[in-house]
mmCIF file of C-alpha atoms in Angstrom:
data_model
loop_
_atom_site.group_PDB
_atom_site.id
_atom_site.type_symbol
_atom_site.label_atom_id
_atom_site.label_comp_id
_atom_site.label_asym_id
_atom_site.label_seq_id
_atom_site.Cartn_x
_atom_site.Cartn_y
_atom_site.Cartn_z
ATOM 1 C CA ALA A 1 -6.575 -48.875 -22.531
ATOM 2 C CA SER A 2 -7.788 -45.856 -24.619
ATOM 3 C CA PRO A 3 -11.315 -45.174 -23.539
ATOM 4 C CA PHE A 4 -9.793 -45.364 -20.189
ATOM 5 C CA LEU A 5 -6.708 -42.609 -21.208
ATOM 6 C CA ALA A 6 -9.641 -40.381 -23.173
ATOM 7 C CA GLY A 7 -11.149 -40.739 -19.706
ATOM 8 C CA LEU A 8 -7.942 -39.777 -17.569
ATOM 9 C CA ALA A 9 -6.970 -36.763 -20.043
ATOM 10 C CA VAL A 10 -10.991 -35.103 -19.545
ATOM 11 C CA ALA A 11 -10.678 -35.843 -15.417
ATOM 12 C CA ALA A 12 -7.344 -34.197 -15.474
ATOM 13 C CA THR A 13 -8.792 -31.050 -17.745
ATOM 14 C CA ALA A 14 -12.001 -30.564 -15.895
ATOM 15 C CA LEU A 15 -9.359 -30.305 -11.897
ATOM 16 C CA ALA A 16 -7.174 -27.853 -13.653
ATOM 17 C CA GLY A 17 -10.183 -26.291 -14.818
ATOM 18 C CA ARG A 18 -12.125 -26.283 -11.424
ATOM 19 C CA TYR A 19 -8.465 -25.697 -9.629
ATOM 20 C CA GLY A 20 -8.399 -22.009 -12.516
ATOM 21 C CA ILE A 21 -11.674 -21.773 -11.606
ATOM 22 C CA GLN A 22 -11.183 -20.499 -7.613
ATOM 23 C CA ALA A 23 -7.742 -18.874 -8.903
ATOM 24 C CA TRP A 24 -10.007 -16.622 -10.661
ATOM 25 C CA GLN A 25 -12.128 -15.894 -8.203
ATOM 26 C CA ALA A 26 -9.374 -15.620 -5.377
ATOM 27 C CA PHE A 27 -8.130 -12.468 -7.489
ATOM 28 C CA LYS A 28 -11.105 -10.847 -8.200
ATOM 29 C CA ALA A 29 -12.053 -10.978 -4.919
ATOM 30 C CA ARG A 30 -9.055 -9.713 -3.520
ATOM 31 C CA PRO A 31 -8.663 -6.038 -2.276
ATOM 32 C CA PRO A 32 -7.735 -2.732 -4.162
ATOM 33 C CA ARG A 33 -4.500 -1.483 -3.879
ATOM 34 C CA PRO A 34 -4.399 1.834 -2.994
ATOM 35 C CA LYS A 35 -3.481 4.213 -5.610
ATOM 36 C CA ILE A 36 -3.022 7.461 -3.548
ATOM 37 C CA LYS A 37 0.742 7.819 -2.854
ATOM 38 C CA LYS A 38 2.083 7.278 1.052
ATOM 39 C CA PHE A 39 3.599 9.959 2.665
ATOM 40 C CA TYR A 40 6.439 10.403 5.016
ATOM 41 C CA ASP A 41 5.405 8.657 8.303
ATOM 42 C CA GLY A 42 7.716 9.968 10.267
ATOM 43 C CA GLY A 43 10.752 9.507 12.944
ATOM 44 C CA PHE A 44 12.393 13.256 12.392
ATOM 45 C CA GLN A 45 15.339 13.826 13.180
ATOM 46 C CA PRO A 46 17.287 16.637 15.469
ATOM 47 C CA THR A 47 18.179 18.749 12.527
ATOM 48 C CA MET A 48 15.869 18.873 8.962
ATOM 49 C CA THR A 49 17.952 16.923 5.778
ATOM 50 C CA LYS A 50 17.228 18.158 2.369
ATOM 51 C CA ARG A 51 15.876 13.706 2.691
ATOM 52 C CA GLU A 52 14.382 14.323 5.034
ATOM 53 C CA ALA A 53 12.896 17.194 3.989
ATOM 54 C CA ALA A 54 12.019 14.869 0.339
ATOM 55 C CA LEU A 55 10.449 12.052 2.260
ATOM 56 C CA ILE A 56 7.935 15.024 3.736
ATOM 57 C CA LEU A 57 6.474 15.744 1.195
ATOM 58 C CA GLY A 58 6.539 12.981 -0.624
ATOM 59 C CA ILE A 59 9.322 14.500 -3.669
ATOM 60 C CA ARG A 60 12.369 13.749 -4.956
ATOM 61 C CA GLU A 61 15.952 15.876 -3.442
ATOM 62 C CA ASN A 62 16.158 18.429 -6.811
ATOM 63 C CA VAL A 63 12.849 19.047 -8.332
ATOM 64 C CA PRO A 64 12.335 22.571 -9.431
ATOM 65 C CA ALA A 65 11.140 25.184 -6.968
ATOM 66 C CA GLU A 66 7.015 24.426 -8.729
ATOM 67 C CA LYS A 67 7.013 21.174 -7.915
ATOM 68 C CA VAL A 68 8.475 21.428 -4.068
ATOM 69 C CA LYS A 69 5.399 24.548 -4.208
ATOM 70 C CA GLU A 70 2.889 22.258 -5.465
ATOM 71 C CA ALA A 71 3.845 18.874 -3.144
ATOM 72 C CA HIS A 72 3.689 21.627 0.025
ATOM 73 C CA ARG A 73 0.572 22.695 -1.034
ATOM 74 C CA LYS A 74 -1.013 19.174 -1.756
ATOM 75 C CA VAL A 75 0.935 17.806 2.556
ATOM 76 C CA MET A 76 -0.377 20.479 4.214
ATOM 77 C CA VAL A 77 -4.264 20.474 2.599
ATOM 78 C CA ALA A 78 -3.618 17.532 4.366
ATOM 79 C CA ASN A 79 -2.604 18.252 6.811
ATOM 80 C CA HIS A 80 -3.566 21.545 8.278
ATOM 81 C CA PRO A 81 -4.579 22.349 11.682
ATOM 82 C CA ASP A 82 -7.568 24.652 10.950
ATOM 83 C CA ALA A 83 -9.159 21.241 8.904
ATOM 84 C CA GLY A 84 -8.447 19.170 12.335
ATOM 85 C CA GLY A 85 -4.171 18.626 11.722
ATOM 86 C CA SER A 86 -1.507 18.960 13.953
ATOM 87 C CA HIS A 87 -0.075 21.969 14.957
ATOM 88 C CA PHE A 88 3.642 19.703 14.758
ATOM 89 C CA LEU A 89 3.297 18.706 11.835
ATOM 90 C CA ALA A 90 2.019 21.571 9.904
ATOM 91 C CA SER A 91 5.147 23.077 11.400
ATOM 92 C CA LYS A 92 7.156 20.357 9.724
ATOM 93 C CA ILE A 93 5.588 20.267 6.302
ATOM 94 C CA ASN A 94 6.398 24.421 6.284
ATOM 95 C CA GLU A 95 10.764 23.297 7.391
ATOM 96 C CA ALA A 96 10.760 20.726 5.432
ATOM 97 C CA LYS A 97 9.331 22.879 2.106
ATOM 98 C CA ASP A 98 11.795 25.316 3.472
ATOM 99 C CA VAL A 99 15.071 23.693 3.246
ATOM 100 C CA MET A 100 13.837 22.438 0.130
ATOM 101 C CA LEU A 101 13.975 25.538 -1.065
ATOM 102 C CA GLY A 102 16.757 26.955 0.035
ATOM 103 C CA LYS A 103 15.545 29.454 2.249
ATOM 104 C CA THR A 104 16.636 28.132 6.297
ATOM 105 C CA LYS A 105 19.257 27.880 8.197
ATOM 106 C CA GLY A 106 19.078 25.407 10.885
ATOM 107 C CA SER A 107 16.017 23.977 12.507
ATOM 108 C CA GLY A 108 12.754 26.257 12.174
ATOM 109 C CA SER A 109 10.568 23.994 14.147
ATOM 110 C CA ALA A 110 8.969 26.227 17.228
ATOM 111 C CA PHE A 111 8.635 22.578 18.645
#
């Protein structure tokens, strides 16, 4: 009975090792997750709120003005009309910056 139990233990260990190797290979083969921050992808309100402006710029609602300007620049570089971006999105990005800096009296969008 002792050699039978030893053989069974070796077989169980080999089977567990095989499944462990398969799991490790599947883990390594999975596609990498992008480390790029995802920007707000739309669904604009008629009058922009501070929350919506923060989502568009990818920042929190209570950040200093220099962070707002830095975030505005990053998003604007990615969506500038001269580089193939949309005029509508550029106006919304500019409006979001104005709302976050407190420089707007309502919906300043040209669209």
